[in-house]
Coordinates of C-alpha atoms in Angstrom, one line a residue:
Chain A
X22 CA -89.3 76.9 144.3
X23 CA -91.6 76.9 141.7
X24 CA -89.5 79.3 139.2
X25 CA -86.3 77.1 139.8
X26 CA -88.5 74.3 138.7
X27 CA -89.9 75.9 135.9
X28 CA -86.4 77.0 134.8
X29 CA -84.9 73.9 135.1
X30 CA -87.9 72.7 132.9
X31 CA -87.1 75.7 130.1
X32 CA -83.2 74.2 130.2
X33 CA -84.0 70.9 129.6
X34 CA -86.0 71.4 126.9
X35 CA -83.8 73.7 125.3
X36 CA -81.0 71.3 125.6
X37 CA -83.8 68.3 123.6
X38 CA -84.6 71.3 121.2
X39 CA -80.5 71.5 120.4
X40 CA -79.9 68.2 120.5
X41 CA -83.0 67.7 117.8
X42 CA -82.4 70.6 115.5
X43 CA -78.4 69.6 115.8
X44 CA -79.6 66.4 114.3
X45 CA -82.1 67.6 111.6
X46 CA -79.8 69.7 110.5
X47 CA -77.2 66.6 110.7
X48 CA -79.7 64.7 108.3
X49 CA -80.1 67.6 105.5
X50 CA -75.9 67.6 105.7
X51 CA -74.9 65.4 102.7
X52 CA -72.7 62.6 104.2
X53 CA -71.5 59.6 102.2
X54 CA -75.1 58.7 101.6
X55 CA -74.8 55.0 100.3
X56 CA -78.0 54.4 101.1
X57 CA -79.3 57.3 98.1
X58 CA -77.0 55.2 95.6
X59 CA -78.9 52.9 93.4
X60 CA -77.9 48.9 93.3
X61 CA -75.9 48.8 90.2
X62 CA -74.0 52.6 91.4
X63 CA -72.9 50.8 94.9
X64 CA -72.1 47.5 92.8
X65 CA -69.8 49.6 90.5
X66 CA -68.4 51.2 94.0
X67 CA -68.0 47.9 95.9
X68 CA -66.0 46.8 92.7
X69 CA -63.8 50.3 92.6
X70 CA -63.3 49.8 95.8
X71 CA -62.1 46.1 96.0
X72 CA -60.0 47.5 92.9
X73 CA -58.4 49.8 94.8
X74 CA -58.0 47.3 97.9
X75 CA -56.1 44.9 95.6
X76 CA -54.0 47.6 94.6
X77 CA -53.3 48.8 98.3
X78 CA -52.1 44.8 99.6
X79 CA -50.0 44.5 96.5
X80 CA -48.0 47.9 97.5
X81 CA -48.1 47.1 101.2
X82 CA -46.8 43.3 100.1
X83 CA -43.7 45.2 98.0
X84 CA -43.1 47.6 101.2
X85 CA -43.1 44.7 103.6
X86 CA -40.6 42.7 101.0
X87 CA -38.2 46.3 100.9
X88 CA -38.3 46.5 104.6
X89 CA -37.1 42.4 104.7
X90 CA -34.5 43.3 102.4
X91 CA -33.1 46.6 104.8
X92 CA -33.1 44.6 107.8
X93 CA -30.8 41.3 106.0
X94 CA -29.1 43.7 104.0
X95 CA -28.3 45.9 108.0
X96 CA -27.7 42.6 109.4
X97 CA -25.2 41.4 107.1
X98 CA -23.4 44.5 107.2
X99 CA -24.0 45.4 103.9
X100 CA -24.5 48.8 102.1
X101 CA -27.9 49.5 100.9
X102 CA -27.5 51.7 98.2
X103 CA -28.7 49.5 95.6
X104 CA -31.8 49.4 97.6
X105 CA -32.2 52.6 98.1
X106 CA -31.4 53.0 94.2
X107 CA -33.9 50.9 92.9
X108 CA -36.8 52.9 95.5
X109 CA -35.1 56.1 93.7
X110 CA -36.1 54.5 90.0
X111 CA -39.7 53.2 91.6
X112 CA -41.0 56.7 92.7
X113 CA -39.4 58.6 89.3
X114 CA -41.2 56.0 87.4
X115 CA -44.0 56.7 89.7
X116 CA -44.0 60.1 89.3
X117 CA -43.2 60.5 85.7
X118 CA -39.4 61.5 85.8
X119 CA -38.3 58.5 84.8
X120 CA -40.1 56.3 81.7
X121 CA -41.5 53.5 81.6
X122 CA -42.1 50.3 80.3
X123 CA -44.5 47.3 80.0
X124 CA -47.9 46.1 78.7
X125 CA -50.9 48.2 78.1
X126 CA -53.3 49.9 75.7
X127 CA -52.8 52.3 72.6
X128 CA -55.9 54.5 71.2
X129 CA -55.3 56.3 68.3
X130 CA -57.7 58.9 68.7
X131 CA -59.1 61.7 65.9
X132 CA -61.9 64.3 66.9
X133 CA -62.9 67.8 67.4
X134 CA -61.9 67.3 71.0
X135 CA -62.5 70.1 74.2
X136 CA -59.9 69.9 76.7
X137 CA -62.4 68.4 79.5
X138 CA -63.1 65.4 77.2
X139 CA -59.6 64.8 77.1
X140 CA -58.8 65.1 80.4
X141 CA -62.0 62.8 81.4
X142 CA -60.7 60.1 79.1
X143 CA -56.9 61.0 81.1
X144 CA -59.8 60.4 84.3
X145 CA -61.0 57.4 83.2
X146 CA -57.7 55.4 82.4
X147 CA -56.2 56.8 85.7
X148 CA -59.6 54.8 87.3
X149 CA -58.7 51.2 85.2
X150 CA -55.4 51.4 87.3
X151 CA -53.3 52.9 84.7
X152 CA -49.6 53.0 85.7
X153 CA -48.6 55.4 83.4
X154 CA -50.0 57.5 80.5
X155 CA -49.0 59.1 77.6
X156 CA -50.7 61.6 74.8
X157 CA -47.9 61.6 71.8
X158 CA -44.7 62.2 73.4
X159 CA -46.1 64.2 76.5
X160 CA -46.1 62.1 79.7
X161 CA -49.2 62.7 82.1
X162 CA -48.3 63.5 85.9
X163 CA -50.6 65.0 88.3
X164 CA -50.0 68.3 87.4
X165 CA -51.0 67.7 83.6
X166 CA -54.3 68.9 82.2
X167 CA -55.3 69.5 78.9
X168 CA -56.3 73.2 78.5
X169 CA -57.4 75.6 76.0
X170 CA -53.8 77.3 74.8
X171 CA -53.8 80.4 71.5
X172 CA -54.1 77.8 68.9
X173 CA -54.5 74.8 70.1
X174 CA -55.1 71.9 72.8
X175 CA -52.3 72.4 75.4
X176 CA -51.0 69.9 77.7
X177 CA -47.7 71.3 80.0
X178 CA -47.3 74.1 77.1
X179 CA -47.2 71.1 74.4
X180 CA -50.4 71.3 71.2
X181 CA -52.1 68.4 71.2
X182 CA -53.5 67.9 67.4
X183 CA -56.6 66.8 65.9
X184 CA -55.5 63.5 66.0
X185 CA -53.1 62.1 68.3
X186 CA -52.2 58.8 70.3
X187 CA -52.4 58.0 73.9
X188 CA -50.5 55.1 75.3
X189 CA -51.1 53.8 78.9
X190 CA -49.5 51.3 80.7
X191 CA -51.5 48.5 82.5
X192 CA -53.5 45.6 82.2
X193 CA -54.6 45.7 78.5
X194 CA -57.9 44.2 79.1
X195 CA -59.2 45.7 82.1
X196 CA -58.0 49.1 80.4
X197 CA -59.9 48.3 77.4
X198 CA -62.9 46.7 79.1
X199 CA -63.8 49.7 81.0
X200 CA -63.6 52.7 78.4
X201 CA -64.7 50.6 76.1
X202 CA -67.7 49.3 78.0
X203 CA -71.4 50.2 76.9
X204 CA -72.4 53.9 77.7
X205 CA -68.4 53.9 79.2
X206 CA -66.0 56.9 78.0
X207 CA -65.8 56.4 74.3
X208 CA -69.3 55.9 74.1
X209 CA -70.4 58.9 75.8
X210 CA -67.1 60.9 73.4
X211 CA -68.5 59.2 70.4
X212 CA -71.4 60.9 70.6
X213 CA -70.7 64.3 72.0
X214 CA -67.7 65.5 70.2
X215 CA -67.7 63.2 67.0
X216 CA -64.4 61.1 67.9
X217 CA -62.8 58.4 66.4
X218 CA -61.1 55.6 68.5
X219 CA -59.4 52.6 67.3
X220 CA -57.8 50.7 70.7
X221 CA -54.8 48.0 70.3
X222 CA -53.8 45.8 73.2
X223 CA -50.1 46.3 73.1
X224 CA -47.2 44.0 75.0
X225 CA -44.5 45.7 74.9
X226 CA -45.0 49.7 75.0
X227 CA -42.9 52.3 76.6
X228 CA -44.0 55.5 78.0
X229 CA -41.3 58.9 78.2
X230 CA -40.6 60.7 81.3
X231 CA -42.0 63.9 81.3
X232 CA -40.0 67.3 80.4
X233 CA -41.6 69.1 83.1
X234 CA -39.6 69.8 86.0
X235 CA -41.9 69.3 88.6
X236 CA -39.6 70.0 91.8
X237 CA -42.0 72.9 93.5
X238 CA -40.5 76.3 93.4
X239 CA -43.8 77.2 96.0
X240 CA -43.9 74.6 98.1
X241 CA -40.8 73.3 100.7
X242 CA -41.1 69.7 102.6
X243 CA -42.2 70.6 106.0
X244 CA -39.6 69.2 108.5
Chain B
X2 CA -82.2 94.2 164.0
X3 CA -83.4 91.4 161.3
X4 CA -83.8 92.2 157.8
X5 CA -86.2 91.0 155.4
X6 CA -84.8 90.2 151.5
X7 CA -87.2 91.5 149.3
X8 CA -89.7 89.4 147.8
X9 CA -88.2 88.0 144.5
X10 CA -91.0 88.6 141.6
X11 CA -92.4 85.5 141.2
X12 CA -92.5 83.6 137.6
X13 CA -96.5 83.8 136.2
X14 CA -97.3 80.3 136.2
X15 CA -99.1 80.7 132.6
X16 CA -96.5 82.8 131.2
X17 CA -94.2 79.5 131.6
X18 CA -96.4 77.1 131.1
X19 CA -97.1 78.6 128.0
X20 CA -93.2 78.6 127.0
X21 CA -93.1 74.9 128.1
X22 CA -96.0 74.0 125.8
X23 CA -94.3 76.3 122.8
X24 CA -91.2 74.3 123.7
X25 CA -93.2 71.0 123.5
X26 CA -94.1 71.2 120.2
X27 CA -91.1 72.8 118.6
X28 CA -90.0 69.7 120.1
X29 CA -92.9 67.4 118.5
X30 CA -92.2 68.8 115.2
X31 CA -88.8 68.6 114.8
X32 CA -88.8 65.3 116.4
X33 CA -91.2 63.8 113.6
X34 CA -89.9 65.4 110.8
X35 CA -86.6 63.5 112.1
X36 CA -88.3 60.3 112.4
X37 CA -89.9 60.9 109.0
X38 CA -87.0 61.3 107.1
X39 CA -85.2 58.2 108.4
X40 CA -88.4 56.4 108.1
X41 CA -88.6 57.6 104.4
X42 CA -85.0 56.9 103.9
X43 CA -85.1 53.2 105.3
X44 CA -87.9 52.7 102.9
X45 CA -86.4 52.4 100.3
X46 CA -83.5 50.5 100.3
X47 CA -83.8 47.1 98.9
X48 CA -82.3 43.7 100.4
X49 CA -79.6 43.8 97.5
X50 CA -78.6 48.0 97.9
X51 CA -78.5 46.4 101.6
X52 CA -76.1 43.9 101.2
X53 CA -73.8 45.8 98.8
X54 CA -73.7 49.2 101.5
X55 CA -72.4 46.9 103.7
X56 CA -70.0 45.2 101.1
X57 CA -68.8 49.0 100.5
X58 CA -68.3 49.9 104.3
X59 CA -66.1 46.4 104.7
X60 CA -63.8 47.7 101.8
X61 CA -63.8 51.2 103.5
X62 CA -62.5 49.7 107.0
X63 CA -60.0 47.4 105.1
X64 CA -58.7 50.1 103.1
X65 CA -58.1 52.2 106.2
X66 CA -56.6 49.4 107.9
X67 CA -54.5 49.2 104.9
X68 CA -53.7 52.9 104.2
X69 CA -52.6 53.1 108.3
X70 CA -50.2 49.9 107.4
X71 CA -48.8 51.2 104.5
X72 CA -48.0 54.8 105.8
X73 CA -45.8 52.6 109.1
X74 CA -44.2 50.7 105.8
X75 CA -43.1 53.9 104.0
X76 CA -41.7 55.6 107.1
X77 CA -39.6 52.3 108.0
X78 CA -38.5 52.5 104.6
X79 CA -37.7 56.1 105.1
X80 CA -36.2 55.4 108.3
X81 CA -33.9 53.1 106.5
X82 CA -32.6 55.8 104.0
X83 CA -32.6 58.2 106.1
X84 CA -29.8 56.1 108.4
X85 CA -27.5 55.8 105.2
X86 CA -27.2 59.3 105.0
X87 CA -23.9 60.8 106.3
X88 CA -22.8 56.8 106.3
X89 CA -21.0 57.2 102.6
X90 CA -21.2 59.9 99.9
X91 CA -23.0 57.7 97.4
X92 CA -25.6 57.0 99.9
X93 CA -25.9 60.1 100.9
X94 CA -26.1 61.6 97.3
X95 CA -29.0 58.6 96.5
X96 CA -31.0 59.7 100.0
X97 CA -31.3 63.5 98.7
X98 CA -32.3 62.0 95.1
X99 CA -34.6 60.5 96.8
X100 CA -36.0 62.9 98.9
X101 CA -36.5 65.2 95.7
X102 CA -38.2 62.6 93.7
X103 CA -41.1 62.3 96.8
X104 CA -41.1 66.0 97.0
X105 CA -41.8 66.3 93.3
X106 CA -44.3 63.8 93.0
X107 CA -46.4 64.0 96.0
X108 CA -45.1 62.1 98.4
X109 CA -44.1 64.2 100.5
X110 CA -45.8 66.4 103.0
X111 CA -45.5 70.0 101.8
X112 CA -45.8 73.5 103.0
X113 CA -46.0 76.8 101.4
X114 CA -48.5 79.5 100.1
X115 CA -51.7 79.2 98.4
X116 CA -55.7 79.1 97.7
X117 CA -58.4 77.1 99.4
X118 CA -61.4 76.0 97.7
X119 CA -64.7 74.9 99.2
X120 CA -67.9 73.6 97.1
X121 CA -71.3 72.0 99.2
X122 CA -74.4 71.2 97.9
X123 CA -77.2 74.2 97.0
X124 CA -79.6 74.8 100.1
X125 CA -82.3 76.0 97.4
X126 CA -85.4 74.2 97.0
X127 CA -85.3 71.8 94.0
X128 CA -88.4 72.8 92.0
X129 CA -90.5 70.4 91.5
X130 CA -89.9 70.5 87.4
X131 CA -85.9 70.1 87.6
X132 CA -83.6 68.0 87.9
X133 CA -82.3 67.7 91.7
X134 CA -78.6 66.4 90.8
X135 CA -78.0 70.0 89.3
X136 CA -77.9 71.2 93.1
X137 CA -75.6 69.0 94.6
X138 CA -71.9 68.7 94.1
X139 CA -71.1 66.8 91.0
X140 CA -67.6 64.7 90.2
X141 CA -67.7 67.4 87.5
X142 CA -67.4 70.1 89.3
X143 CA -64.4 68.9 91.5
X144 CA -62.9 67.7 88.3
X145 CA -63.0 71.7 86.8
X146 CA -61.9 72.8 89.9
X147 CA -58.9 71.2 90.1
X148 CA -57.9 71.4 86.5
X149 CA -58.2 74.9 87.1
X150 CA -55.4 74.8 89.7
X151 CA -53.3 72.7 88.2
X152 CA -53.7 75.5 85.0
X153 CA -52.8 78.2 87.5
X154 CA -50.0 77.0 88.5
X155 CA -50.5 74.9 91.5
X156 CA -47.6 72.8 92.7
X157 CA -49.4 70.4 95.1
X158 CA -53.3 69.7 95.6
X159 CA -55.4 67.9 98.3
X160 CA -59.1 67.2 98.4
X161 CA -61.0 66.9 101.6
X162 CA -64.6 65.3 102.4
X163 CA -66.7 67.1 105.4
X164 CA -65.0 70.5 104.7
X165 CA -62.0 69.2 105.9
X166 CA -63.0 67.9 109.2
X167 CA -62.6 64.3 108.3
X168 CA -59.0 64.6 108.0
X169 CA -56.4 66.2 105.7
X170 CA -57.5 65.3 102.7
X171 CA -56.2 63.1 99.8
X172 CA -53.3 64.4 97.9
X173 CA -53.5 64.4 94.4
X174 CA -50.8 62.3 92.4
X175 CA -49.8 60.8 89.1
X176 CA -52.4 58.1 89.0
X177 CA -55.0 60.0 91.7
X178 CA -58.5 59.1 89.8
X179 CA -61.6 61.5 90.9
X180 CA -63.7 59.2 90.2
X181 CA -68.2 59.3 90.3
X182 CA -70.9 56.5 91.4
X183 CA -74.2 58.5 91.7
X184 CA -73.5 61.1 94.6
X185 CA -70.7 59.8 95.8
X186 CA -67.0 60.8 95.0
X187 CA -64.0 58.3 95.2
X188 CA -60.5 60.3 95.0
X189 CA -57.7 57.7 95.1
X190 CA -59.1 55.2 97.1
X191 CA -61.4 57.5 99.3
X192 CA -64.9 58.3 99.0
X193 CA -65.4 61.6 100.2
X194 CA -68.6 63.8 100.7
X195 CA -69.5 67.3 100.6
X196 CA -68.3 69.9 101.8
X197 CA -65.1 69.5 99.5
X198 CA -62.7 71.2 100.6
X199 CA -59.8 71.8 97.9
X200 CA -56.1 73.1 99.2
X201 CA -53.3 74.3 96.4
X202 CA -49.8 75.3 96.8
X203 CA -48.5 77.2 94.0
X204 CA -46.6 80.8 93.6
X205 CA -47.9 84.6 94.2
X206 CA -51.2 85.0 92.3
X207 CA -52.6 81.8 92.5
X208 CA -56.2 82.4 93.9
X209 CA -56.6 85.0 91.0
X210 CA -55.4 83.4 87.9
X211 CA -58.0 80.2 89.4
X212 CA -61.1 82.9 89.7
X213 CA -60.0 83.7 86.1
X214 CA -59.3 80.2 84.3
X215 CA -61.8 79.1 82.0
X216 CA -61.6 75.8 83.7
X217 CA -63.6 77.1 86.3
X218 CA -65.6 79.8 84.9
X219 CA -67.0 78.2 82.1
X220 CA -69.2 75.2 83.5
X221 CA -68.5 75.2 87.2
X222 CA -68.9 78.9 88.0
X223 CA -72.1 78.9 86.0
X224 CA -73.8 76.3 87.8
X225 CA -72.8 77.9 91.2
X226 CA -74.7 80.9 89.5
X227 CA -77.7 78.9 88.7
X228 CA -78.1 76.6 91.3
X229 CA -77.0 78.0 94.3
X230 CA -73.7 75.6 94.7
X231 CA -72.1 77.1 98.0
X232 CA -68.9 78.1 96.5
X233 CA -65.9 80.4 98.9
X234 CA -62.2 80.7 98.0
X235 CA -59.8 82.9 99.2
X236 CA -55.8 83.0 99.5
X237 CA -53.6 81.7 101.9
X238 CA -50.2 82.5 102.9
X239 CA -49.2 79.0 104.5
X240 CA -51.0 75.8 104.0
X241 CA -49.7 72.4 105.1
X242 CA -50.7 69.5 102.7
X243 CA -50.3 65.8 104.0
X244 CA -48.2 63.3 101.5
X245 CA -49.7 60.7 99.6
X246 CA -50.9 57.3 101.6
X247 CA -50.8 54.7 98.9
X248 CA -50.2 52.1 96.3
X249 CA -46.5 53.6 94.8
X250 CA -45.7 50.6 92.9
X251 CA -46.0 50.3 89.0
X252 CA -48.0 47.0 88.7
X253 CA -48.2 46.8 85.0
X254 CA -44.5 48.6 84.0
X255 CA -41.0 48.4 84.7
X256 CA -38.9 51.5 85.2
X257 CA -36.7 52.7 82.1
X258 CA -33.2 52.5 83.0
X259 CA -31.6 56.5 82.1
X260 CA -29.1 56.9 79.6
X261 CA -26.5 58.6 81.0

C-alpha cells in the first residue's frame, strides 16, 4: 500500500515538475512580447496597425460592392465579362503587369548607395501604403530587390545609377511625412551613405508595368 | 495446496521520501523563478504601455476578423468567375487571364519545390557589457533573408511567426512591408514572433545559390556567427504556400489601360 502511495506521489509531482518547466521554458520562448515594447514603439504599432485596418475595410468594402455587382449583373441575366475584366486590370495593376496611374511622391535621389539601403527605402514606402513603386523605368513587384550585379546596382537585371528617381504612387503626404520624418529613412540614409534627396508631391504620375515575366516556371496553383 | 506470492520488496521509506523532497524543491525553484519573471515583467509596464497593448491586441482581433471576411469575399468573387467559364469563349478566355495574373502575383496558393528557412533568437547569455538586441531576431535579419531568396531565384515566399505553428504564414506580395517596432515584426498586416520560419518556391538549386548570396552572407550570416542566432535551412522537394489574405485594391492609382 505504501509503495502505490509513494508512487502515485513520484507521478504527481513529476506531472507539476512538467507542467512548471513546460512553462519556464514557455516564458524564455520569445512570443509577441508587447509588453517588452516601449510606449512610443507600441504607439507607432497601434498606428501601423489601425493603418493597415483602414486599408483591410476599404478592400473588403470594394469586394462586398464586386460581389453586389455579380449577383444584379446574374440576376438580370447579364454577362459579366466586363466585371470580370475590370478584376483582371485590378490584380495586374496590383501586381505590377499592368501600369499605373495616380497621385504620389517623386525623390530624386543621388548617393553612393548599397543595395540594402535601397531596398529599405523600397521597405519603407511599401509601409506608408505605397500602391505602386518605381526606380527609373523599373517597376518594383515582390520579387524585386536591389542587389550587387558586375558593375553596378541591379534591380531584375536592370543598373541602377548613381543617381536615379523613384516614383511611388499614394497619398503624397503621408508618403512624405513618414520617410521624411525625424530620425525616419532619409535621415538615417543621410547620414550613412552620404545621399541626396529632393521629394516632390506629384498629382498626376504614372508608374510602368514591369518587364519581368513573373508567371512561376517552379511553382504550379495547387488545385 | 495454497500457494504463497512472494513477498514484493518493499519501497525504503527514506529512499522515497528523499525523492519526494528532491521533487519538492525542483518544484519550489522552478515555481519562483516563474513567479519572478512575471513579477518582474508586470513591473514594469506603465498605465500608458498598458493602455496602448491593449489598443494593439483590439486591432489584432479586428484585423483577423477582417482578413477571415475578406478571404469569403475573394472566394465568392472567385466563385463568380469561375461560373462564367465554359459559359462563352470571351469569358472563358478573361477567367484563365485571370487566374494567371493571381498566380503571378501571389494570390494564389502555390505548390512546388524549394528551401525553408528558420531564424530564433540566440540561447547565449547576453554579457553583461553588450548589447542584448544583437541576440534576438532583428527586422534586419528577415529583411536579408528574403532578399536573398528573391536573388536566388525564388518564385513565391511566405513568412511564418512561432516556427510555423501559428499558421501558414504571410505570403509576400507587391506591397508586403516587413516592417520593425522594437522586437516585434509586422509583415503585411501581421505581427509575427520568433521562430520565423521562411518558405521559397523557386527552380533546382535554390537552397544553394541562398547559402551563397551575399544577401545573406554578408550581415546576416555573420551575426548568426557571433551571436549565436539559431539559424537551419535545408531543401525541399514540395512545399505548399497559402495565397495572399488582403487589401488588393490600389487606393491611390488607377490601372493604365494597355495599348494594344
Amino acid at each position: 500500500m505504501a509503495a502505490r502511495i509513494a508512487q502515485l506521489s513520484l507521478f504527481g509531482v513529476a506531472i507539476i515538475i512538467g507542467l512548471l518547466l513546460v512553462g519556464q521554458l514557455r516564458s524564455q520562448a520569445r512570443p509577441i512580447e508587447l509588453s517588452s515594447l516601449t510606449a512610443q514603439e507600441l504607439s507607432v504599432l497601434v498606428e501601423t496597425l489601425s493603418a493597415r485596418n483602414v486599408e483591410l475595410a476599404d478592400g473588403l468594402a470594394d469586394l462586398i460592392e464586386q460581389i453586389r455587382d455579380y449577383e444584379i449583373s446574374q440576376a438580370r441575366g447579364q454577362s459579366e465579362v466586363v466585371l470580370t475584366a475590370e478584376d483582371l486590370e485590378r490584380v495586374r495593376a496590383f501586381g505590377g503587369l499592368l501600369g499605373i496611374e495616380g497621385q504620389g511622391l517623386r525623390l530624386e535621389v543621388e548617393g553612393s548607395f548599397d543595395p540594402t539601403a535601397i531596398n529599405d527605402l523600397i521597405n519603407e514606402l511599401r509601409n506608408a501604403g505605397a500602391d505602386a513603386i518605381a526606380i527609373d523605368d523599373i517597376r518594383i513587384t515582390a520579387r524585386s530587390v536591389a542587389v550587387l550585379g558586375t558593375d553596378a546596382i541591379e534591380i531584375d537585371g536592370q543598373p541602377i545609377g548613381r543617381t536615379f528617381q523613384i516614383r511611388a504612387i499614394g497619398s503624397p503626404e503621408g508618403l512624405r511625412a513618414a520617410i521624411e520624418r525625424p530620425g525616419g529613412i532619409l535621415a538615417l540614409l543621410q547620414q550613412s551613405v552620404d545621399a541626396r534627396f529632393s521629394t516632390t508631391e506629384e498629382r498626376a504620375l504614372e508608374i510602368p508595368p514591369t518587364r519581368r515575366d513573373l508567371v512561376p516556371q517552379a511553382a504550379s496553383p495547387v488545385e | 495446496m495454497s500457494r504463497r506470492l512472494a513477498a514484493r520488496p518493499r519501497l525504503n521509506r527514506p529512499q522515497w521520501a528523499l525523492s519526494i523532497g528532491a521533487a519538492l524543491a525542483v518544484i519550489g525553484f522552478v515555481g519562483a523563478a516563474q513567479w519572478n519573471s512575471s513579477i518582474a515583467r508586470q513591473e514594469f509596464i506603465t498605465s500608458a504601455q498598458r493602455v496602448l497593448i491593449s489598443e494593439a491586441q483590439q486591432a489584432q482581433s479586428q484585423q483577423e476578423s477582417l482578413r477571415s471576411q475578406i478571404e469569403e469575399a475573394e472566394a465568392q468573387v472567385r466563385g463568380f468567375q469561375e461560373q462564367a467559364e465554359g459559359s462563352a469563349t470571351l469569358s472563358t478566355r478573361l477567367s484563365e487571364q485571370v487566374a494567371t495574373a493571381r498566380l503571378a502575383t501571389g494570390l494564389e496558393a502555390v505548390r512546388g519545390p524549394g528551401a525553408v528557412v528558420e531564424i530564433a533568437d540566440s540561447q547565449r547569455p547576453v554579457p553583461a557589457d553588450e548589447n542584448a538586441s544583437n541576440y534576438i531576431v532583428l527586422v534586419d535579419d528577415l529583411r536579408d533573408l528574403i532578399t536573398a531568396l528573391w536573388a536566388s531565384g525564388a518564385e513565391a515566399i511566405t513568412v511564418a511567426g512561432g516556427g510555423g505553428a501559428g499558421g501558414p504564414g504571410e505570403r509576400l506580395v507587391s506591397t508586403t512591408s516587413i516592417y520593425g517596432a522594437g522586437s516585434a515584426i509586422l509583415i503585411n498586416t501581421t505581427l509575427l514572433s520568433p521562430p520565423y520560419r521562411i518558405e521559397a518556391i523557386g527552380p533546382d538549386g535554390l537552397h544553394d545559390r541562398f547559402l551563397a548570396h551575399p544577401s545573406y552572407i554578408t550581415r546576416v550570416a555573420k551575426r548568426i556567427d557571433a551571436y549565436g542566432l539559431q539559424f537551419a535551412s535545408e531543401p525541399r522537394d514540395e512545399l505548399t504556400l497559402p495565397a495572399f489574405i488582403g487589401n488588393t485594391r490600389l487606393r491611390w492609382g488607377a490601372p493604365v489601360a494597355e495599348a494594344n
